[in-house]
Every structure is written in structure tokens, then in C-alpha cells.
CSV table of C-alpha atoms in Angstrom, one decimal:
chain,number,residue,atom,x,y,z
N,201,MET,CA,-58.0,-6.0,93.6
N,202,ASN,CA,-58.8,-4.0,91.0
N,203,PHE,CA,-56.0,-1.7,92.6
N,204,TYR,CA,-52.9,-4.5,92.0
N,205,PHE,CA,-54.8,-5.1,88.1
N,206,VAL,CA,-53.4,-1.6,87.3
N,207,LYS,CA,-50.2,-1.7,88.9
N,208,SER,CA,-49.5,-4.7,87.2
N,209,GLU,CA,-50.5,-3.6,83.9
N,210,LEU,CA,-49.4,-0.1,84.4
N,211,GLU,CA,-46.0,-1.8,85.2
N,212,ARG,CA,-45.8,-4.9,82.8
N,213,GLY,CA,-46.4,-2.2,79.9
N,214,SER,CA,-43.8,0.1,80.7
N,215,LEU,CA,-41.3,-2.7,81.5
N,216,LEU,CA,-42.0,-4.2,78.2
N,217,LEU,CA,-41.1,-1.6,76.4
N,218,LEU,CA,-38.5,-0.6,78.3
N,219,PHE,CA,-37.3,-4.3,77.5
N,220,LEU,CA,-38.0,-3.0,73.4
N,221,LEU,CA,-35.9,0.0,74.1
N,222,GLY,CA,-33.0,-1.3,75.4
N,223,THR,CA,-32.3,-4.0,73.1
N,224,LEU,CA,-33.3,-1.3,69.9
N,225,ALA,CA,-30.6,0.7,71.8
N,226,VAL,CA,-28.6,-2.5,72.0
N,227,VAL,CA,-28.8,-4.0,69.1
N,228,GLY,CA,-28.5,-0.8,66.8
N,229,ASN,CA,-25.0,-0.2,67.7
N,230,ILE,CA,-23.5,-3.9,67.2
N,231,SER,CA,-21.5,-5.1,64.3
N,232,PRO,CA,-24.1,-6.0,61.9
N,233,ALA,CA,-24.1,-10.0,61.3
N,234,HIS,CA,-22.9,-11.4,57.7
N,235,ALA,CA,-22.2,-14.3,56.3
N,236,GLU,CA,-19.5,-16.6,55.4
N,237,TYR,CA,-18.0,-14.9,51.6
N,238,GLY,CA,-18.7,-17.4,48.9
N,239,ASP,CA,-21.9,-18.4,50.9
N,240,LEU,CA,-24.6,-19.6,48.8
N,241,VAL,CA,-28.3,-18.6,49.2
N,242,LEU,CA,-30.4,-21.0,47.3
N,243,ASN,CA,-34.4,-20.4,47.0
N,244,GLN,CA,-36.0,-21.0,43.4
N,245,HIS,CA,-38.5,-23.2,45.0
N,246,ALA,CA,-37.6,-24.2,48.7
N,247,GLU,CA,-39.9,-21.9,50.5
N,248,LYS,CA,-42.8,-21.4,47.7
N,249,GLU,CA,-42.8,-25.7,48.2
N,250,GLY,CA,-42.9,-25.3,52.0
N,251,MET,CA,-39.6,-25.8,52.5
N,252,PRO,CA,-36.3,-23.7,54.5
N,253,PRO,CA,-33.9,-21.8,52.2
N,254,VAL,CA,-31.0,-24.3,51.6
N,255,ILE,CA,-27.7,-22.5,52.3
N,256,PHE,CA,-24.4,-23.3,50.1
N,257,PRO,CA,-21.2,-23.2,52.0
N,258,HIS,CA,-18.7,-23.0,49.3
N,259,TRP,CA,-15.5,-22.7,52.3
N,260,PHE,CA,-17.0,-25.5,53.7
N,261,HIS,CA,-16.6,-27.7,50.1
N,262,ARG,CA,-13.2,-25.9,48.2
N,263,ILE,CA,-11.2,-27.9,51.3
N,264,ARG,CA,-12.1,-31.3,50.2
N,265,PHE,CA,-13.1,-30.3,46.5
N,266,ARG,CA,-11.3,-27.9,43.4
N,267,CYS,CA,-14.3,-25.6,41.8
N,268,LYS,CA,-13.5,-28.3,38.6
N,269,VAL,CA,-14.9,-31.4,40.4
N,270,CYS,CA,-18.1,-29.3,40.5
N,271,HIS,CA,-18.3,-26.6,38.2
N,272,ALA,CA,-16.5,-29.1,35.9
N,273,ASP,CA,-17.3,-32.6,36.0
N,274,LEU,CA,-21.3,-32.2,37.2
N,275,GLY,CA,-22.1,-29.4,35.5
N,276,PHE,CA,-22.6,-26.0,38.2
N,277,LYS,CA,-23.2,-23.1,36.6
N,278,PHE,CA,-20.6,-20.1,38.2
N,279,LYS,CA,-24.6,-18.8,38.9
N,280,ALA,CA,-26.6,-19.4,42.1
N,281,GLY,CA,-30.2,-20.8,40.8
N,282,GLY,CA,-27.9,-20.9,37.5
N,283,SER,CA,-28.5,-24.7,36.9
N,284,GLY,CA,-31.9,-25.5,37.7
N,285,ILE,CA,-31.3,-27.7,41.0
N,286,ASN,CA,-34.4,-29.6,42.4
N,287,MET,CA,-35.0,-32.8,45.3
N,288,LEU,CA,-35.6,-35.0,41.7
N,289,LYS,CA,-32.0,-34.2,40.4
N,290,ILE,CA,-30.8,-34.4,43.8
N,291,ILE,CA,-32.0,-37.8,45.1
N,292,ASP,CA,-31.2,-39.7,40.7
N,293,GLY,CA,-27.7,-38.4,42.0
N,294,GLN,CA,-27.3,-35.2,40.2
N,295,TYR,CA,-25.9,-31.8,41.3
N,296,CYS,CA,-25.2,-32.0,45.7
N,297,GLY,CA,-26.9,-35.4,45.2
N,298,ALA,CA,-23.1,-36.5,43.2
N,299,CYS,CA,-22.0,-36.5,47.2
N,300,HIS,CA,-24.4,-36.5,49.1
N,301,ASN,CA,-25.5,-40.1,48.4
N,302,GLY,CA,-24.3,-41.9,52.0
N,303,GLU,CA,-21.1,-42.9,49.6
N,304,ILE,CA,-19.1,-39.8,49.7
N,305,ALA,CA,-21.2,-37.4,52.4
N,306,TRP,CA,-24.0,-38.0,54.4
N,307,SER,CA,-27.1,-38.8,52.7
N,308,VAL,CA,-30.3,-36.5,51.1
N,309,GLU,CA,-32.3,-37.3,53.8
N,310,ASN,CA,-30.8,-35.1,56.0
N,311,CYS,CA,-32.4,-32.1,55.2
N,312,ASP,CA,-32.0,-29.7,58.4
N,313,LEU,CA,-28.6,-29.7,56.9
N,314,CYS,CA,-29.2,-28.2,53.5
N,315,HIS,CA,-32.5,-26.3,53.8
N,316,THR,CA,-31.4,-24.3,57.1
N,317,GLY,CA,-32.1,-20.4,55.4
N,318,LYS,CA,-33.8,-17.8,57.5
N,319,ASP,CA,-37.2,-17.6,55.3
N,320,GLY,CA,-37.3,-14.8,52.6
N,321,LEU,CA,-33.9,-15.2,51.8
N,322,LYS,CA,-33.4,-14.3,48.2
N,323,THR,CA,-31.1,-17.0,45.6
N,324,GLN,CA,-27.5,-15.5,45.5
N,325,VAL,CA,-24.2,-14.9,46.9
N,326,ASP,CA,-23.4,-13.7,50.0
N,327,GLY,CA,-20.4,-11.4,50.5
N,328,SER,CA,-19.6,-10.4,47.1
N,329,THR,CA,-17.6,-7.2,46.1
N,330,LEU,CA,-20.7,-5.8,44.0
N,331,SER,CA,-23.0,-5.7,47.2
N,332,LYS,CA,-20.7,-4.0,49.6
N,333,LEU,CA,-20.0,-0.8,47.1
N,334,VAL,CA,-21.5,1.8,48.2
N,335,VAL,CA,-22.3,3.4,44.6
N,336,PRO,CA,-24.1,0.7,42.1
N,337,VAL,CA,-21.3,0.4,38.7
N,338,LYS,CA,-22.0,0.8,35.0
N,339,ASP,CA,-20.4,-0.7,32.5
N,340,LYS,CA,-19.8,1.7,29.8
N,341,ASN,CA,-19.2,-0.7,27.0
N,342,LYS,CA,-23.1,-3.4,27.8
N,343,LYS,CA,-21.0,-5.8,26.6
N,344,PRO,CA,-21.9,-9.0,27.9
N,345,ARG,CA,-18.9,-11.3,29.3
X,174,MET,CA,-52.7,2.0,102.7
X,175,LYS,CA,-54.0,2.2,99.3
X,176,SER,CA,-52.6,6.3,99.2
X,177,LEU,CA,-49.8,4.6,100.4
X,178,PHE,CA,-49.2,1.7,97.8
X,179,ARG,CA,-50.1,4.1,94.9
X,180,LYS,CA,-47.3,6.8,95.6
X,181,TYR,CA,-45.2,3.2,95.8
X,182,LEU,CA,-45.9,2.7,92.2
X,183,CYS,CA,-45.7,6.0,91.0
X,184,HIS,CA,-42.6,5.8,91.9
X,185,LYS,CA,-41.7,3.1,90.2
X,186,LEU,CA,-43.6,4.1,86.8
X,187,SER,CA,-41.6,7.7,86.9
X,188,VAL,CA,-38.2,5.6,87.1
X,189,VAL,CA,-39.8,3.2,84.4
X,190,ALA,CA,-40.9,6.1,82.1
X,191,LEU,CA,-37.3,8.2,83.1
X,192,THR,CA,-34.7,5.5,81.7
X,193,SER,CA,-37.4,4.9,78.9
X,194,ILE,CA,-35.8,9.3,78.4
X,195,PHE,CA,-32.7,8.6,78.5
X,196,ILE,CA,-31.9,5.7,76.0
X,197,VAL,CA,-34.5,6.6,73.4
X,198,SER,CA,-32.8,10.2,73.7
X,199,MET,CA,-29.4,8.0,73.4
X,200,GLN,CA,-30.7,6.9,70.5
X,201,MET,CA,-31.6,9.1,68.1
X,202,SER,CA,-28.6,11.6,69.4
X,203,PHE,CA,-27.0,8.7,67.4
X,204,ALA,CA,-29.2,8.1,65.0
X,205,GLY,CA,-30.0,11.1,64.3
X,206,ASP,CA,-26.2,13.1,64.0
X,207,PRO,CA,-26.5,14.5,60.0
X,208,ASN,CA,-22.3,14.7,60.4
X,209,SER,CA,-21.4,10.9,62.1
X,210,PHE,CA,-18.1,10.6,61.6
X,211,ASN,CA,-19.0,8.1,58.9
X,212,ARG,CA,-21.6,8.6,56.7
X,213,LEU,CA,-21.5,5.6,53.7
X,214,MET,CA,-18.8,3.5,55.1
X,215,LYS,CA,-20.7,0.5,56.5
X,216,LYS,CA,-19.4,-1.1,59.6
X,217,LYS,CA,-17.3,-3.3,59.7
X,218,ALA,CA,-19.2,-7.1,60.5
X,219,GLU,CA,-17.3,-10.2,62.8
X,220,ARG,CA,-15.4,-11.7,60.7
X,221,ASN,CA,-16.4,-15.6,60.0
X,222,LEU,CA,-19.7,-15.9,62.3
X,223,PRO,CA,-20.3,-18.9,63.2
X,224,PRO,CA,-23.6,-20.0,61.3
X,225,ALA,CA,-26.2,-19.2,64.3
X,226,ARG,CA,-24.7,-15.7,63.6
X,227,ASP,CA,-23.9,-15.1,60.4
X,228,GLY,CA,-27.0,-13.7,59.7
X,229,ILE,CA,-28.6,-15.6,57.4
X,230,HIS,CA,-29.0,-19.3,58.5
X,231,ASP,CA,-32.1,-19.8,61.1
X,232,PRO,CA,-30.7,-19.9,64.5
X,233,GLU,CA,-33.2,-22.2,65.5
X,234,ALA,CA,-33.0,-24.1,62.8
X,235,GLU,CA,-31.9,-27.7,63.8
X,236,GLY,CA,-28.8,-28.1,61.8
X,237,THR,CA,-27.4,-25.3,62.1
X,238,ASN,CA,-26.3,-26.3,64.7
X,239,THR,CA,-24.7,-28.7,63.5
X,240,LEU,CA,-22.4,-27.3,61.2
X,241,GLN,CA,-19.2,-26.5,60.9
X,242,PRO,CA,-18.0,-23.0,62.3
X,243,PRO,CA,-15.6,-21.2,59.8
X,244,LYS,CA,-13.1,-20.1,62.1
X,245,GLU,CA,-12.6,-23.3,63.6
X,246,ALA,CA,-12.3,-25.0,60.0
X,247,PHE,CA,-9.6,-21.9,58.9
X,248,SER,CA,-7.9,-22.3,62.9
X,249,ASN,CA,-5.0,-23.8,60.7
X,250,LEU,CA,-5.0,-22.3,57.7
X,251,VAL,CA,-2.8,-19.9,56.3
X,252,LYS,CA,-4.2,-16.3,56.2
X,253,SER,CA,-5.0,-13.1,54.3
X,254,LYS,CA,-6.8,-10.4,54.9
X,255,SER,CA,-9.8,-11.0,52.6
X,256,GLY,CA,-12.9,-12.5,51.3
X,257,ASN,CA,-12.4,-15.5,53.7
X,258,TYR,CA,-9.8,-13.9,55.2
X,259,VAL,CA,-7.5,-17.6,54.4
X,260,ASP,CA,-5.2,-17.6,51.3
X,261,TRP,CA,-7.0,-20.4,49.1
X,262,VAL,CA,-3.3,-20.0,47.3
X,263,LYS,CA,-0.6,-21.1,49.7
X,264,SER,CA,-2.5,-23.0,52.1
X,265,LEU,CA,-3.1,-25.6,49.2
X,266,ARG,CA,0.8,-25.0,48.2
X,267,GLU,CA,1.6,-25.9,51.8
X,268,GLY,CA,-0.3,-29.1,52.0
X,269,LYS,CA,-2.3,-28.2,54.9
X,270,ILE,CA,-5.4,-28.6,52.5
X,271,HIS,CA,-6.8,-31.7,50.2
X,272,PRO,CA,-9.3,-30.7,47.9
X,273,ARG,CA,-9.5,-33.6,45.8
X,274,TYR,CA,-9.8,-32.7,42.0
X,275,ASP,CA,-11.7,-35.9,41.3
X,276,ARG,CA,-15.1,-36.5,42.8
X,277,LEU,CA,-14.0,-39.9,43.8
X,278,ASP,CA,-10.4,-40.6,43.5
X,279,PRO,CA,-8.7,-38.8,46.5
X,280,LYS,CA,-4.9,-39.3,44.3
X,281,ALA,CA,-6.0,-37.6,40.9
X,282,LYS,CA,-3.8,-35.1,40.2
X,283,PRO,CA,-4.1,-30.9,38.3
X,284,ILE,CA,-2.9,-30.8,35.3
X,285,ILE,CA,-1.1,-27.2,35.9
X,286,MET,CA,-0.5,-25.1,33.1
X,287,ASP,CA,2.2,-23.5,34.0
X,288,LEU,CA,1.7,-19.6,31.1
X,289,ASN,CA,1.0,-16.0,33.3
X,290,ILE,CA,-0.8,-13.6,30.4
X,291,VAL,CA,0.7,-10.1,31.4
X,292,ARG,CA,-1.7,-7.8,30.6
X,293,GLU,CA,-1.0,-4.1,30.4
X,294,VAL,CA,-2.9,-1.0,31.3
X,295,LYS,CA,-4.4,1.9,31.1
X,296,GLY,CA,-3.3,5.0,33.6
X,297,SER,CA,-0.6,4.4,36.4
X,298,MET,CA,-2.1,1.3,37.8
X,299,PRO,CA,1.1,-2.0,37.5
X,300,ASP,CA,-0.2,-3.9,34.7
X,301,VAL,CA,-2.0,-6.9,35.3
X,302,VAL,CA,0.0,-10.6,35.0
X,303,PHE,CA,-2.8,-13.6,34.5
X,304,PRO,CA,-1.2,-16.5,36.1
X,305,HIS,CA,-2.5,-19.8,35.0
X,306,ALA,CA,-0.7,-21.6,37.2
X,307,GLN,CA,-3.0,-21.3,40.2
X,308,HIS,CA,-6.1,-20.7,38.0
X,309,THR,CA,-5.6,-24.8,36.9
X,310,GLU,CA,-4.3,-25.9,40.2
X,311,TRP,CA,-8.6,-24.7,41.5
X,312,LEU,CA,-10.0,-25.5,38.1
X,313,ASP,CA,-10.4,-26.7,34.7
X,314,CYS,CA,-9.3,-25.6,31.1
X,315,SER,CA,-12.7,-25.6,30.2
X,316,ASN,CA,-14.2,-23.1,33.1
X,317,CYS,CA,-12.7,-20.0,31.0
X,318,HIS,CA,-12.5,-20.9,27.8
X,319,PRO,CA,-14.7,-19.6,25.4
X,320,ALA,CA,-17.2,-19.1,27.2
X,321,ILE,CA,-15.5,-16.2,29.7
X,322,PHE,CA,-11.7,-15.5,27.9
X,323,ILE,CA,-11.0,-16.6,23.8
X,324,PRO,CA,-8.2,-18.3,24.1
X,325,ARG,CA,-5.4,-15.7,22.4
X,326,LYS,CA,-3.2,-13.0,24.7
X,327,GLY,CA,-5.0,-9.5,24.2
X,328,ALA,CA,-8.4,-10.9,22.2
X,329,ASN,CA,-10.2,-10.4,25.1
X,330,GLN,CA,-11.7,-6.3,26.1
X,331,ILE,CA,-11.4,-6.4,30.3
X,332,SER,CA,-12.7,-3.4,32.2
X,333,MET,CA,-12.7,-3.0,36.1
X,334,ALA,CA,-15.9,-1.7,35.5
X,335,SER,CA,-17.3,-4.7,34.0
X,336,ILE,CA,-15.0,-7.0,37.1
X,337,LEU,CA,-17.0,-4.8,39.5
X,338,LEU,CA,-20.1,-6.1,37.7
X,339,GLY,CA,-19.6,-10.1,38.1
X,340,ARG,CA,-18.0,-10.5,34.7
X,341,LYS,CA,-14.5,-11.7,33.0
X,342,CYS,CA,-12.0,-11.7,36.0
X,343,GLY,CA,-15.4,-10.7,38.2
X,344,VAL,CA,-16.8,-13.8,37.5
X,345,CYS,CA,-15.2,-15.1,40.0
X,346,HIS,CA,-13.7,-12.6,41.8
X,347,GLY,CA,-16.1,-10.5,44.5
X,348,LYS,CA,-17.5,-13.8,45.1
X,349,VAL,CA,-16.2,-16.6,45.7
X,350,ALA,CA,-12.2,-16.1,45.2
X,351,PHE,CA,-10.7,-13.3,46.9
X,352,PRO,CA,-12.6,-10.4,46.6
X,353,ILE,CA,-11.8,-6.4,45.0
X,354,THR,CA,-10.5,-4.7,47.9
X,355,ALA,CA,-7.5,-1.8,48.5
X,356,LYS,CA,-5.8,-5.1,50.1
X,357,THR,CA,-6.1,-6.7,47.1
X,358,CYS,CA,-5.6,-4.7,44.0
X,359,ARG,CA,-1.4,-5.9,44.1
X,360,ILE,CA,-2.3,-9.1,43.7
X,361,CYS,CA,-3.6,-8.6,40.1
X,362,HIS,CA,-1.7,-5.4,39.7
X,363,SER,CA,1.5,-7.0,40.5
X,364,LYS,CA,4.1,-6.4,37.5
X,365,PRO,CA,5.1,-2.5,37.4
X,366,LYS,CA,4.8,-0.5,33.9
X,367,LEU,CA,7.4,-0.7,31.5
X,368,THR,CA,6.7,2.7,30.2
X,369,LYS,CA,8.1,4.2,33.6
X,370,VAL,CA,11.2,5.7,32.5
X,371,ARG,CA,10.5,6.9,29.4
X,372,ASN,CA,7.0,9.2,31.9
X,373,LYS,CA,9.9,10.5,33.8
X,374,LYS,CA,12.0,11.6,30.8
X,375,HIS,CA,9.0,13.3,29.8
X,376,VAL,CA,7.9,15.3,32.6
X,377,GLY,CA,11.8,16.4,32.4
X,378,LYS,CA,11.2,17.8,29.4
């Protein structure tokens, strides 16, 4: 009996090791995953308040609306996290809530369609040119905008 | 009987151990080579990955698999070589997409201004042509004027470094509008230099 225990324990251990090393080998060599160009992570408050980060897909929305609708009419800033969006503003019909109100698009009770991000993501725009540079750029005449 | 089992077990274990050593050494030969072919260039990522595999959506979340995969949406659009791999200007002009200009009214038409601004560029690169037409098809004047650009030809200092840092043209290009890559330089730098002939004479002297 004692013997059987040793066998399964040892074997299970090394099989697990083998499996882990195998996955490492595979994961290490496939091409890296990357988000669609222009996808935004919005996570200034969400995770702190116990909800997963929000992912906003630009590509999906620009098929349906010109930039002007959101960035001029609805007042979204050209900066992820810059407009100070929160749930109260959304249910009051501002920002995402101007459309996600059950009239133009599905309504806010569908929490899981917006809050789909992995834990720990930073508020940012994905796939940006800046994030892909090998060496960071320096601007000699440091003038804002 | 006991020893027979033990032998069998030893055999199995050594097979497992040897395979592990083999895989570990393979790993090391990939990761540890100081002269790997590409030292700095990142591996090409797959294009237009579905949400569950794109690295930011949680594949376990309820909503993730309900979202549309970009490839499906882009299948009928005009292709390009960077960014979303979609030529948004052509897709719009050829009527493949119908983005609203007004939140509610699907028939509202944009006010398009057809004014090109040529910016002469130092050095060998062709001059930059900024087309108001393609921009006003998507944007409002107030998206650029006056916060990003003073509306007067030549009044703004623009450099490639500031664009790469996300200022001036880089507020949009490199984030949502087509990015800055070797495949896109000529979309902005589209006007051959007027001074070309003079430069040649200079060389001849």
C-alpha cells in the first residue's frame, strides 16, 4: 500500500513538471498576443471598486460613428482616462450612456459586455506607435502639444 | 513482485526525467543564445485576433465570447498594411461602412473642407501634405483647432519626434488613425520636393 502511494506521488510530480515545462516551451515560442489597434483599457476606478477593467473598441465604434460624434458632440477627450467617466455619469446619459441606453445600443445592465478586461491592466491605448518603439523617443524642444 | 514493480517504476521515471531534461535544454538553446537572429525586433503578432485571444480581454469573462471578432467585421472592408489593417478612408469613400455623423440622425452629412496644407520638410524626405478633406470626413474642426493646431499655415511647429511622442499629428496617428510605420511614411510625406532639381545642380558643380 505504502508503495503505491510513493509511485503515484512521484509520478504525478514528474508528470506535472513535464507538463509545465512543455507548456513553457510552447508558450515561449508562439507569437505574442496583441490587442486590436486602438482598443482602450479604462481602469481608473473599475478594479478598485471590484469590477474588471473596461475595454473600449475604437474599430467597432468607428464603423458606426464618425470621431466627431464622440469627440466633439459627446465630449470624450483624446486621452484614455481623460474624461473622468464613471457609472453615475453613464446612467445619467453622459459618455457611454449617451448611446448605451437601450435606444441606440444595448443598455447599462449588460455589465459584462463592457467590463471584460483582465485584472491588473493599466488605463491606456493599445498597440500605439509609442509602445512599439524599441528605444523611447526624446523631443529636444520639449513643448507640450 | 515488489522489486518488479520498482523496476517498472524506475523505468517510467527515468523516461519522464530524460524528456524533461531534453525540453529544458531546448528552452535554454532558444532563450539563452546571445547571437539570436533578431535581438531587438519583436516577433510579429498575429493580426486582428478575436477578443478571447488578444491578451487584454479576460477569456473567462461572460461577455468576451459575445463580442465581435475584428476579422469578421473587416472581411468586406478595404485592406491596408498597418494599424487595424483596414484602409478607413477608402472603406468610407467606397461606401463599405456608413458611420453616422450625428448620434441619432443616420442621414446627417458631414461638412467637408477640401484644403491641402503643404509643409516643407527638412532633409531628404518628401514634403508633407495635410489634407483637410480626409480629416473633415471624420472629424470636427474643433477636434484640432485651436487645441492641437493654430489654424494658420506654418504657425505650428511640428517634428517627427513630437509626432512619435503622441503630440500634433501623433495625437491620433499612432493611436487610432493609421500609425507611424515604414509602410505609412509616404501617406503623409507624399509631395516630391520642389528643390530636387536645384540639389542635383549643386551636386554637379
